[in-house]
XYZ file of C-alpha atoms in Angstrom:
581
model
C 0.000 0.000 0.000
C 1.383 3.289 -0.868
C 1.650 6.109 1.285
C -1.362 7.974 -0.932
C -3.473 5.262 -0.726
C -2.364 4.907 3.364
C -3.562 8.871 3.701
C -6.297 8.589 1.230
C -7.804 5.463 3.895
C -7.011 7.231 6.863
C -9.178 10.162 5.753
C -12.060 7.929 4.030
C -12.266 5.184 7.171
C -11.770 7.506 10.369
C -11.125 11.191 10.040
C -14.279 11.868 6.678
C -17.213 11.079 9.501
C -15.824 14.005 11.558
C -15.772 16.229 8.471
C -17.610 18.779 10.313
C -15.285 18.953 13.327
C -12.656 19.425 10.696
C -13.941 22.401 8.901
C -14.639 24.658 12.062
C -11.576 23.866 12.933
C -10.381 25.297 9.687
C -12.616 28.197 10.320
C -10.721 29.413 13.381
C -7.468 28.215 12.061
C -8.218 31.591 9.154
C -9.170 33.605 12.339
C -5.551 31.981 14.088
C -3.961 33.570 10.054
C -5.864 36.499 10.237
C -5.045 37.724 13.798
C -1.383 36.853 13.260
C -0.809 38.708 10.012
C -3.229 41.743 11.623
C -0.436 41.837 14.366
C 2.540 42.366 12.347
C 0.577 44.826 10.354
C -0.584 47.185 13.169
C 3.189 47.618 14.249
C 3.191 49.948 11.044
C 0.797 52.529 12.563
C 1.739 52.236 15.556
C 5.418 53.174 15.099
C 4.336 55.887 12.639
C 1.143 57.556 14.044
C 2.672 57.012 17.769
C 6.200 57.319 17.550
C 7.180 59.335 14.743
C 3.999 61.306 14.068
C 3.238 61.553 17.653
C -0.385 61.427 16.687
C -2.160 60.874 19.764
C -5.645 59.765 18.195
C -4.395 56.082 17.766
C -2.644 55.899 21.254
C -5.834 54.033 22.704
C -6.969 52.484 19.601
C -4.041 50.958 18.837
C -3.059 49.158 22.153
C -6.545 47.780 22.254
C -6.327 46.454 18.317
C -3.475 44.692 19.152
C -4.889 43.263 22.298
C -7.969 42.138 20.473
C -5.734 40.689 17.818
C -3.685 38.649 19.905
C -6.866 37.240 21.783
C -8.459 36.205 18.813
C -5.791 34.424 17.861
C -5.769 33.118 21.508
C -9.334 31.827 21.363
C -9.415 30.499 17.843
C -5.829 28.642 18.387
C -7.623 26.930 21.319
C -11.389 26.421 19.573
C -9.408 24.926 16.306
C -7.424 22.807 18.869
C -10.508 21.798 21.103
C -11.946 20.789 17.762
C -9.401 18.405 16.713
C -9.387 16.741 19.534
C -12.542 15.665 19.276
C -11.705 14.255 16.275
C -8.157 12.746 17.621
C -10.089 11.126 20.183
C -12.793 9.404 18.419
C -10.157 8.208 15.212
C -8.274 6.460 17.972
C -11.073 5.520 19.634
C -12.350 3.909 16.252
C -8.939 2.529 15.113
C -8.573 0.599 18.297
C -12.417 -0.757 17.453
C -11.253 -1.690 14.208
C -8.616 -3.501 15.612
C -9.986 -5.623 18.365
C -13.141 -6.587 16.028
C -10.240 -7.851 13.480
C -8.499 -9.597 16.535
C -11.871 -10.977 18.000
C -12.748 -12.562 14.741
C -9.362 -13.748 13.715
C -9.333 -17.200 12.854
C -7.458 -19.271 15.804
C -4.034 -19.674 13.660
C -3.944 -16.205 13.422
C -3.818 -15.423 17.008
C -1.824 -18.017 17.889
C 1.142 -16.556 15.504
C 0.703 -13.204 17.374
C 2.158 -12.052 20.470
C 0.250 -10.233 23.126
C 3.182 -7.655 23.900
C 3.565 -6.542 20.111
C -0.583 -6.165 20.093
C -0.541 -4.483 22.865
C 2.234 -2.126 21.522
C 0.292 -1.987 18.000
C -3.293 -0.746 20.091
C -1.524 1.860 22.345
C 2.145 3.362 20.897
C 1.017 2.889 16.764
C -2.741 3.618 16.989
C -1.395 7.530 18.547
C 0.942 7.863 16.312
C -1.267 7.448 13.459
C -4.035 9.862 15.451
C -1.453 12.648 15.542
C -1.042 12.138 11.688
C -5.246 12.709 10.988
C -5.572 15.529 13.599
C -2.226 17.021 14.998
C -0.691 17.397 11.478
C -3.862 17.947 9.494
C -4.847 20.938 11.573
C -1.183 22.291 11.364
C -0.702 22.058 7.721
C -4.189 23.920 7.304
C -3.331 26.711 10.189
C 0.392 27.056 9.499
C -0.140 27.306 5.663
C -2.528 30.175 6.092
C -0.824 32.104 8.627
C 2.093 31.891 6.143
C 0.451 33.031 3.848
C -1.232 35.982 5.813
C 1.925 37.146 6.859
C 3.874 36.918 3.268
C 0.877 39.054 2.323
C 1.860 41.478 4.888
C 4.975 41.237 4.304
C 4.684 42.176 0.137
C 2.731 44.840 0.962
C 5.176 46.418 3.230
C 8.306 45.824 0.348
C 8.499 43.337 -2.099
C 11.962 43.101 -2.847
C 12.166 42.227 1.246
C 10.017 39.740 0.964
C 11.701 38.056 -2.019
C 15.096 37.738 0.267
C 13.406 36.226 2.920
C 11.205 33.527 0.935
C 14.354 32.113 0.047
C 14.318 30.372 3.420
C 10.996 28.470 2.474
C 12.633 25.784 0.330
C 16.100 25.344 2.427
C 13.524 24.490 4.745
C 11.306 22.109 2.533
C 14.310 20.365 1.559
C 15.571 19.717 4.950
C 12.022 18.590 6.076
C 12.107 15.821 3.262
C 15.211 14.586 4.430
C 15.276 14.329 7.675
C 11.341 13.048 6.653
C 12.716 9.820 5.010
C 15.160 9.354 8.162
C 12.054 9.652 10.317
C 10.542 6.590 8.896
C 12.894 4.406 9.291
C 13.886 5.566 12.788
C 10.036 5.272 13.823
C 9.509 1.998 12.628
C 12.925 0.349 14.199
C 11.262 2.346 17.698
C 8.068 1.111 17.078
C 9.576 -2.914 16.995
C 11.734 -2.266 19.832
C 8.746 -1.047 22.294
C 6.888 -4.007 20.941
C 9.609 -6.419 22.283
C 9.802 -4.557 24.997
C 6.043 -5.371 26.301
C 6.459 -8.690 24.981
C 9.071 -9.098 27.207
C 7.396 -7.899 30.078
C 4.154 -9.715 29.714
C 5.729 -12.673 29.673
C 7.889 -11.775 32.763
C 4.287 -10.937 34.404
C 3.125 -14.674 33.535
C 5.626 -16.018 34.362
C 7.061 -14.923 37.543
C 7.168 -17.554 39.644
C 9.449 -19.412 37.468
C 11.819 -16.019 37.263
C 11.979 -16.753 41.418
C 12.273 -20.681 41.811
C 15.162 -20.565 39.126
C 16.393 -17.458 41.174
C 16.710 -16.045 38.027
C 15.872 -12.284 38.980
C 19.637 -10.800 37.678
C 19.362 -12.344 34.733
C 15.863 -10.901 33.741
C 16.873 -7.344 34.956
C 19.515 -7.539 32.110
C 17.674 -8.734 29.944
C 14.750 -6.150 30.140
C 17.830 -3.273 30.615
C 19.348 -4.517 27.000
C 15.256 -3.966 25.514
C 15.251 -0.588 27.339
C 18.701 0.462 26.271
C 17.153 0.039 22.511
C 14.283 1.277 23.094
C 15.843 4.650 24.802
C 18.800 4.447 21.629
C 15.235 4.339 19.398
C 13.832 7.177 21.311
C 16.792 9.044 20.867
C 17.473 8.682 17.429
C 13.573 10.362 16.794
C 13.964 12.891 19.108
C 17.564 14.242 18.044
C 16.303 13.587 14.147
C 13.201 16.101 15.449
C 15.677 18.473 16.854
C 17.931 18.580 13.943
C 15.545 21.078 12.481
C 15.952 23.896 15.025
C 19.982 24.460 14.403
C 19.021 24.708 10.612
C 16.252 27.035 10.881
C 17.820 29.734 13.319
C 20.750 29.473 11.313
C 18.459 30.032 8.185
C 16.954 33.202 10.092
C 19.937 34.305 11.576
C 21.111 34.761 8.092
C 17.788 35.889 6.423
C 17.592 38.879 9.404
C 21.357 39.841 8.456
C 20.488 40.017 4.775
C 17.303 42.193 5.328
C 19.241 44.648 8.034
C 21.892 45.381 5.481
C 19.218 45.640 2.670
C 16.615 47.684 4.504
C 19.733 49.993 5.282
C 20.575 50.412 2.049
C 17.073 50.911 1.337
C 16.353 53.727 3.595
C 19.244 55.278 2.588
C 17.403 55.613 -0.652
C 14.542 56.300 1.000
C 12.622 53.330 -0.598
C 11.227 52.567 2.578
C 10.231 53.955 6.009
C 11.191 52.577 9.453
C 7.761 51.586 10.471
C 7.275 49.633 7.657
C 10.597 48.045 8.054
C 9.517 46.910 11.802
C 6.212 45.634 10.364
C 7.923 43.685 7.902
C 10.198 42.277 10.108
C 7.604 41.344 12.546
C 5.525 39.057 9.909
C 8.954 37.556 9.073
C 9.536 36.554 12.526
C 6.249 35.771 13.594
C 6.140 33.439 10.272
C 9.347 31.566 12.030
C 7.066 29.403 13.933
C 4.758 28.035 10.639
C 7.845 27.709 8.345
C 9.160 25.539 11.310
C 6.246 23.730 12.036
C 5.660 22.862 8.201
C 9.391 21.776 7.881
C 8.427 19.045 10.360
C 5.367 17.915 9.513
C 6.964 15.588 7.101
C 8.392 13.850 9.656
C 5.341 13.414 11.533
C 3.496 12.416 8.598
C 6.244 9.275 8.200
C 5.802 8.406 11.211
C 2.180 8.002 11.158
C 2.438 6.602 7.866
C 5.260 3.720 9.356
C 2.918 3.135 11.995
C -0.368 3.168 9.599
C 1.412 0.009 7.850
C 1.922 -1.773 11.097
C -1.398 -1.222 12.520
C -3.778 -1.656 8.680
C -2.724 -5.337 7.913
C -4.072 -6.433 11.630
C -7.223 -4.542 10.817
C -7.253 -6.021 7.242
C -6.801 -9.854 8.173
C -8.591 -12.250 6.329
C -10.546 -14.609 8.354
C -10.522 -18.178 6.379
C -13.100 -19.523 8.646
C -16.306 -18.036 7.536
C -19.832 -18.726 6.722
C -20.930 -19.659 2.856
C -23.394 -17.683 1.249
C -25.928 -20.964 0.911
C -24.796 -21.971 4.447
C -27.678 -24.289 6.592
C -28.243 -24.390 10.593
C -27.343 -26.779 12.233
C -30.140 -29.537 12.799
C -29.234 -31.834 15.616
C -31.059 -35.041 15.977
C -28.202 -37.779 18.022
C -25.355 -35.515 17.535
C -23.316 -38.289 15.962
C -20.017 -37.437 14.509
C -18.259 -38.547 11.522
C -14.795 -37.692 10.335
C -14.399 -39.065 6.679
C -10.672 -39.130 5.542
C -9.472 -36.027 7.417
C -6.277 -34.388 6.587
C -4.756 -31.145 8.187
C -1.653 -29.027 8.177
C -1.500 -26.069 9.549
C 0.535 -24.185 7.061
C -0.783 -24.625 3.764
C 1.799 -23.058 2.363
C 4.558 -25.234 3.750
C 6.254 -28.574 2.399
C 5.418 -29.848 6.335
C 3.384 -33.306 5.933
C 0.182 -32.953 7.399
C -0.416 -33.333 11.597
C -3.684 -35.518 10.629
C -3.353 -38.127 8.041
C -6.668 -39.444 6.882
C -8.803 -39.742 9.465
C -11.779 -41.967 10.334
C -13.910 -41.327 13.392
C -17.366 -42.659 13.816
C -18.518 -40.744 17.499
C -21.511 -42.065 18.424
C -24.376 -39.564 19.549
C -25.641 -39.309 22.925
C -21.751 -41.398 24.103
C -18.660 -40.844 25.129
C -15.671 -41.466 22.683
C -12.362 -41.030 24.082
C -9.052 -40.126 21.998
C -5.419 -41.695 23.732
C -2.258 -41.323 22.513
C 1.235 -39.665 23.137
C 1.711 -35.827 23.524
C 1.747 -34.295 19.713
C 0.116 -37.658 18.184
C -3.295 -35.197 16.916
C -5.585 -35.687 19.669
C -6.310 -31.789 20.678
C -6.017 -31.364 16.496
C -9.142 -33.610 15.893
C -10.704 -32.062 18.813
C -10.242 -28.148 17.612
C -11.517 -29.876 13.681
C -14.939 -30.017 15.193
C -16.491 -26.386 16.541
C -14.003 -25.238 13.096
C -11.163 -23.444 14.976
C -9.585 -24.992 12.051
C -10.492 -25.525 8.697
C -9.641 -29.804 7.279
C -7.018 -29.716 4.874
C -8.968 -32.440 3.275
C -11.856 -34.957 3.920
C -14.958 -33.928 5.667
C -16.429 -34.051 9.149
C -19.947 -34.754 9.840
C -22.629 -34.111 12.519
C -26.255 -36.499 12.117
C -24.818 -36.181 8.132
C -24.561 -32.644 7.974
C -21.352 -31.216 6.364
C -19.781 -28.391 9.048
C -18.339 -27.088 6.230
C -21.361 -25.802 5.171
C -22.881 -24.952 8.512
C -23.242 -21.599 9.531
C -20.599 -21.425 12.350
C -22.775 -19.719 14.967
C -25.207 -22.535 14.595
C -22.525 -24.898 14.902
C -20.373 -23.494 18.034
C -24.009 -23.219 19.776
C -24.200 -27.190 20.345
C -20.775 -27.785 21.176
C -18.975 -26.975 24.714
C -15.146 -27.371 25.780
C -13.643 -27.928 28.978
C -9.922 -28.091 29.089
C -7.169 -28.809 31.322
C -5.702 -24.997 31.069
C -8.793 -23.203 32.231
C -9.285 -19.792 30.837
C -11.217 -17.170 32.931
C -11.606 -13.521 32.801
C -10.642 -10.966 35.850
C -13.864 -10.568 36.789
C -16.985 -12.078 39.339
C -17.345 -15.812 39.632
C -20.981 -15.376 38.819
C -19.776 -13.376 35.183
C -17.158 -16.354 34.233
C -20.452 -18.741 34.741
C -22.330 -16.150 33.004
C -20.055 -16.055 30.166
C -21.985 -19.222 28.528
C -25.433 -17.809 28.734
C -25.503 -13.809 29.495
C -29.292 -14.353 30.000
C -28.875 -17.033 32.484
C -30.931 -16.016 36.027
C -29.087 -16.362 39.258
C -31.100 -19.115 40.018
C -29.667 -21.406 37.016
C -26.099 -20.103 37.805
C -26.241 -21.153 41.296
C -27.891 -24.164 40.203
C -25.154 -25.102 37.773
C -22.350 -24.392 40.597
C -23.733 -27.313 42.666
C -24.052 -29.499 39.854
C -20.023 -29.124 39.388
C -19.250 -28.952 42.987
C -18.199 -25.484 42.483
C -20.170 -23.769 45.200
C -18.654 -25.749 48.394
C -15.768 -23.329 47.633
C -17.758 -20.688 46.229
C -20.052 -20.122 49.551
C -16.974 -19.948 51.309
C -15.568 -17.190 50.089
C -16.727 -13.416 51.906
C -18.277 -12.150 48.410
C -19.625 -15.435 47.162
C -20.378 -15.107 43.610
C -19.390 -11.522 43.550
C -16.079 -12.398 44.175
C -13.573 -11.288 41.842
C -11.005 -13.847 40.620
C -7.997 -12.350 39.362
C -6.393 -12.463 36.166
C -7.200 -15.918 34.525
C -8.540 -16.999 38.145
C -5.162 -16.114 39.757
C -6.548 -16.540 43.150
C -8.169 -20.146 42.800
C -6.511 -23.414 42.695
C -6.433 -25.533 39.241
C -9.370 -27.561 40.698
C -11.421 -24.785 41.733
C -11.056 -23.008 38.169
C -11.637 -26.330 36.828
C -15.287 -26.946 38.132
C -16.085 -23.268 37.111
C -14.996 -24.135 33.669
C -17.550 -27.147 33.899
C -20.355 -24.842 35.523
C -20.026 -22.488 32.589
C -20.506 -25.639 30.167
C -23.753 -26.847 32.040
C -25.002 -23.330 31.373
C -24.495 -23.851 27.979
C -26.782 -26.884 27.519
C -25.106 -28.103 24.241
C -25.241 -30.951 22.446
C -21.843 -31.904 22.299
C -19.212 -31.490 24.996
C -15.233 -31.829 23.893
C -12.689 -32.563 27.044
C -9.644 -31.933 26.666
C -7.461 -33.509 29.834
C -10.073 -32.081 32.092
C -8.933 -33.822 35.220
C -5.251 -33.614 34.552
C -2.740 -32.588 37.645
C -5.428 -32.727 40.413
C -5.337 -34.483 43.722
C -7.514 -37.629 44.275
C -10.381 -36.010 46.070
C -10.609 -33.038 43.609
C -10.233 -35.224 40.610
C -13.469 -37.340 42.335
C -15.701 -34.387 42.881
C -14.568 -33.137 38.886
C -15.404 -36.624 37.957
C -18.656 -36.728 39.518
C -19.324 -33.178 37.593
C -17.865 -34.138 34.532
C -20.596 -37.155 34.643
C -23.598 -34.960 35.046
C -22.388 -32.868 32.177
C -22.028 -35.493 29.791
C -24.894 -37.420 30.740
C -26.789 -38.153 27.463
C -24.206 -35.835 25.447
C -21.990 -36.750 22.252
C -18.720 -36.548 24.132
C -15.129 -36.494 22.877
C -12.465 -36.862 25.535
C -8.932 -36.645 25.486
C -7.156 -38.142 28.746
C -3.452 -39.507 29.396
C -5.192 -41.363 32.550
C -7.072 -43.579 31.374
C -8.907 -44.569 34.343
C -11.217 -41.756 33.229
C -12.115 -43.280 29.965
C -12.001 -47.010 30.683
C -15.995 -46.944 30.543
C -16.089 -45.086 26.965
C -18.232 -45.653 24.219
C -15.688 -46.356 21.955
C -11.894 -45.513 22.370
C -9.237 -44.126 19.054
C -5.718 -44.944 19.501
C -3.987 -42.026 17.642
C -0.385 -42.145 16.868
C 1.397 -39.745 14.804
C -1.710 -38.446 13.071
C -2.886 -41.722 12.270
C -5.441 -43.972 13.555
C -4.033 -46.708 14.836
C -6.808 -49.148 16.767
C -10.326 -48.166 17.776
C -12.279 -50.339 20.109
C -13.942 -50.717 23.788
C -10.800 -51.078 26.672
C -10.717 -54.717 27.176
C -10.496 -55.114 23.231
C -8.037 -52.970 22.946
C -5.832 -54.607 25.704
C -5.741 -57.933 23.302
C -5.388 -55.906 19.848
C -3.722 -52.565 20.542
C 0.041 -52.823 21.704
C 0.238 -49.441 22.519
C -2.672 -48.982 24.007
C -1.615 -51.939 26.433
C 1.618 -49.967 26.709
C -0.241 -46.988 27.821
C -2.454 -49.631 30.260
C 0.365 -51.037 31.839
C 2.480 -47.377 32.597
C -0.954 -45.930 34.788
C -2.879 -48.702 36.023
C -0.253 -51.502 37.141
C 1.626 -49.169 38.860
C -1.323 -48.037 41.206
C-alpha cells in the first residue's frame, strides 16, 4: 500500500465522519492567520502615528487592536485545537475498534502466531501515532499554511523586494524537512519494533514470575529487560535528536535571512525606498512566520511516522478470516449428535512442504456417548478435537454431525451445540458469577447457582466473603487448578449443548478433587456426544468407543478390554498408569 493510498484510507475510514469537526476547525485556524498577520501589520501605525507622528488619536486604539488581535488568535488557536481533539479522540477511539473486532474474529491460527506484547504495543504506541497524523498534522498544515500566507501578504505589501530575500528560506527548509522526513521513517519503525519487544518481554515476565523466582533467576531478567530498554531509549533518541535537527538549521536560516534584510533595509532607507515603520512591520511578519515555516518543515516527519505506523497497525485490521460462513450456508439440525470424520487431513501451514499433523482420518462418534481419543503428547488428539467447533479448517476430507457437512454450517449454529472444557482453564478478571455467566448472558441467578452445585463449584464458592461476587484475578489467579476447573464445567452446564469436547479435564489434580470433577464431569455429559482426550485412562475405561492415535494416524479403535488384546500401545499406555497403582 502506498503512502497515498495509506492517507487517502485514513481520511475515508476515520477522520471523513468528523468532516464537520474538521472544517470549524479550519474556520478558526483563518481567524488563528488572520489575527497573526493583523499583528505584524498594526506595528506599522503604531510606530508611525505614535512614535514618529506623535499622533495621539491612535494611542488608545491601537493598544486595544493589538490586544484584540492577539486574543483572537488566543481563542481560535484553542477552539481549532478543542476541535481536533474531538476528532483525535474518536479516530483512535475507532482505530482501536477496528482492531480488536479484526483480533476478535481472527481465525485461531492467526492469534496463535501473534504475540500479546507486540498487540498491545500496536493498540496503544502505533494507533497515537497514526491519530497525531489525521488531527495534529492535518490541523497544522491547514493553520500554518494560512498564517504563512497571511503574513507573506503582509509582508509584500510592506516591500516586495524584502520579501523576495526572505522567501528564500521556504525551500532550504522544505528540503531539509524531506530529508530528515525519510530518516524519520525508518527511525520510527525500528522504535516502534523495539517497544513491541519490549512489552512482549514484560508480559511474559508478568506470567511467568514464579518461574523467574524458583530458578532465582531475577539478575538475569533485569539484564535482559535493561538490553530492551537500552534500545528502546537508543530508538527514542534517534527520533527525538532527528526532530531536533531542524531547530539548528532554521535559526541558522533566520539568523542569516535577518542579516540580509538589516543590510538591505539599510541600504534601502538610505534611498529612501522605505520607512522605518514599515521596516519593523515587515520584520515582525517575518519573525512571527518563524514558527509556521518551522512547524511545516516538520510535519513531514510526523506524517512518516504516522504513515510507518499506519502500515503496522492496517494489515491487523485487514486480516482475512478463512473460517467463515458460505453464502448458501444451513443451521445446524441436531437429531443424536453423531459425529463422523471421513478421511481427514490437516496441516497447519498450507503453504509449507510440512506433511500434514492428521493423516486421513476416520472417526465414527456415536451420539448421545462418550468417545475417548489416547495417545502420546503431539500424536493429533487436541487437532481432531479443535476440527470439530471449526477453529480450524480440514485440509482435506470432511467431518460430519447427524450427516450434515460443518463445512457448510453456519458457524454460529454450529459453536451453539458444542462446549469445551480443558485442562488450562481460561477465565476472565472478573466475578465468579460473570465467568459462569459467560456461557449464557441471560442465564438467572437461580440457574447459575444451580449449575455451581451441579459441578461442585459452590462448596468453595459459599466460602468465600463475596460469594459469587467475588472477583477472581487475572485468569482466576486466586483459585486453585481444581477450583477453576469446576467453574470451567459450571459455565458448560449453562451452555446446555449438544456436544461437549474434554480436553485432559482432570489432569494434575489431587484424588479427592479429581473425584468431585469426575462426579461433575458425569452430570455434564450425561446423554451428550462426548469427545475426551485423557493420558489417565482410568477416566475413559468406561467409553463408548476408544481411538488410539499415533502420529496423526489412527491406529486401533475399540472398547478397553479389546483394545488390551489388539492394541500394543494402548496396552503400553495400560500397563504405565494402572499396574503401577
Amino acid at each position: 500500500m502506498t503512502s497515498k493510498e495509506i492517507l487517502i484510507r485514513l481520511y475515508k475510514n476515520y477522520t471523513s465522519k468528523y468532516l464537520n469537526r474538521i472544517l470549524i476547525a479550519g474556520v478558526f485556524s483563518i481567524l488563528v492567520a488572520g489575527s497573526t498577520s493583523m499583528i505584524a501589520y498594526l506595528l506599522d501605525p503604531a510606530i508611525k502615528k505614535i512614535f514618529i507622528d506623535k499622533d495621539q488619536t491612535l494611542i488608545y486604539l491601537i493598544p486595544i487592536a493589538i490586544i484584540l488581535a492577539f486574543s483572537i488568535k488566543g481563542f481560535a488557536l484553542y477552539f481549532a485545537k478543542v476541535n481536533m481533539i474531538h476528532v483525535a479522540e474518536n479516530a483512535k477511539k475507532n482505530i482501536q475498534s477496528d482492531m480488536m473486532s479484526s483480533l476478535i474474529n481472527a481465525d485461531t491460527k492467526v492469534i496463535d502466531s501473534k504475540h500479546t506484547g507486540k498487540i498491545v504495543s500496536n493498540l496503544t504506541v502505533d494507533t497515537s501515532v497514526i491519530v497525531n497524523l489525521v488531527s495534529v498534522v492535518l490541523l497544522n498544515i491547514f493553520k500554518d499554511t494560512i498564517t504563512l500566507f497571511g503574513l507573506l501578504f503582509v509582508m509584500f505589501y510592506q516591500n516586495w523586494k524584502l520579501s523576495l530575500i526572505a522567501i528564500i528560506m521556504i525551500p532550504f527548509a522544505s528540503f531539509t524537512a524531506q530529508k530528515l522526513g525519510k530518516r524519520m521513517g525508518k527511525v520510527s519503525t525500528a522504535g516502534m519494533v523495539n517497544a513491541g519487544f519490549l512489552s512482549t518481554h514484560l508480559l511474559e515476565i508478568f506470567k511467568n514470575h514464579k518461574l523467574m523466582k524458583i530458578f532465582q533467576r531475577e539478575k538475569y531478567e533485569n539484564e535482559r529487560v535493561n538490553y530492551k530498554l537500552e534500545q528502546v531509549k537508543n530508538s527514542a533518541k534517534k527520533i527525538a535528536t532527528i526532530f531536533v535537527r531542524v531547530s539548528p538549521i532554521m535559526e541558522t536560516l533566520t539568523g542569516v535571512m535577518i542579516a540580509l534584510l538589516i543590510f538591505y533595509s539599510g541600504k534601502l532607507i538610505f534611498k529612501g525606498e522605505i520607512d522605518i515603520n514599515n521596516f519593523f512591520s515587515f520584520l515582525a511578519a517575518m519573525m512571527l512566520a518563524y514558527q509556521p515555516v518551522r512547524s511545516l518543515a516538520t510535519l513531514n516527519m510526523g506524517i512518516q511516522a504516522g504513515l510507518s505506523a499506519a502500515k503496522r497497525i492496517l494489515p491487523v485490521i485487514d486480516e482475512k478470516t478463512e473460517i467463515k460462513n458460505k453464502s448458501d450456508c444451513k443451521d445446524l439440525n441436531i437429531k443424536n449428535a453423531e459425529i463422523n470424520f471421513n478421511n481427514v487431513c490437516f496441516k497447519y501451514d498450507l503453504d509449507s512442504d510440512n506433511s500434514n499433523v492428521l493423516k486421513n482420518i476416520n472417526l465414527n462418534i456415536s451420539g448421545g456417548k462418550m468417545t475417548a481419543l489416547v495417545g502420546l503428547s503431539g500424536s493429533g488428539k487436541s487437532t481432531i478435537l479443535n476440527l470439530i467447533p471449526r477453529f480450524y479448517n480440514t485440509t482435506e476430507g470432511n467431518i460430519e454431525i447427524d450427516g450434515q457437512s460443518i463445512s457448510d454450517l453456519s458457524i454460529q449454529s454450529l459453536r451453539k451445540e458444542i462446549s469445551l472444557v480443558s485442562q488450562d482453564t481460561t477465565l476472565f478478571d472478573d466475578t465468579i458469577k460473570n465467568n459462569i455467566a459467560y456461557a449464557n448472558l441471560e442465564a438467572s441467578n437461580d440457574e447459575i447457582t444451580e449449575v455451581a452445585k451441579k459441578s461442585f463449584a459452590s462448596e468453595f464458592i459459599e466460602k468465600l466473603p463475596d460469594g459469587y461476587e467475588t472477583i477472581i484475578g487475572e485468569n482466576g489467579l486466586r483459585l486453585s487448578g481444581g477450583e477453576k476447573q469446576r467453574l470451567s464445567i459450571a459455565r458448560a452446564m449453562l451452555k446446555k449443548s449438544s456436544i461437549i469436547l474434554l480436553d485432559e479435564a482432570t489432569s494434575s489434580l489431587d484424588a479427592d478433587t479429581e473425584q468431585k470433577i469426575q462426579k461433575a464431569l458425569n452430570l455434564l455429559t450425561k446423554n451428550k456426544t462426548t469427545v475426551v482426550i485423557a493420558h489417565r485412562l482410568s477416566t475413559i475405561l468406561n467409553s463408548d468407543r476408544i481411538y488410539v492415535i499415533d502420529s496423526g494416524r489412527v491406529v486401533a479403535n475399540g472398547k478397553h478390554i479389546e483394545l488390551l488384546k489388539d492394541s500394543t500401545i494402548y496396552k503400553n499406555f495400560y500397563d504405565k498408569q494402572i499396574t503401577k497403582q
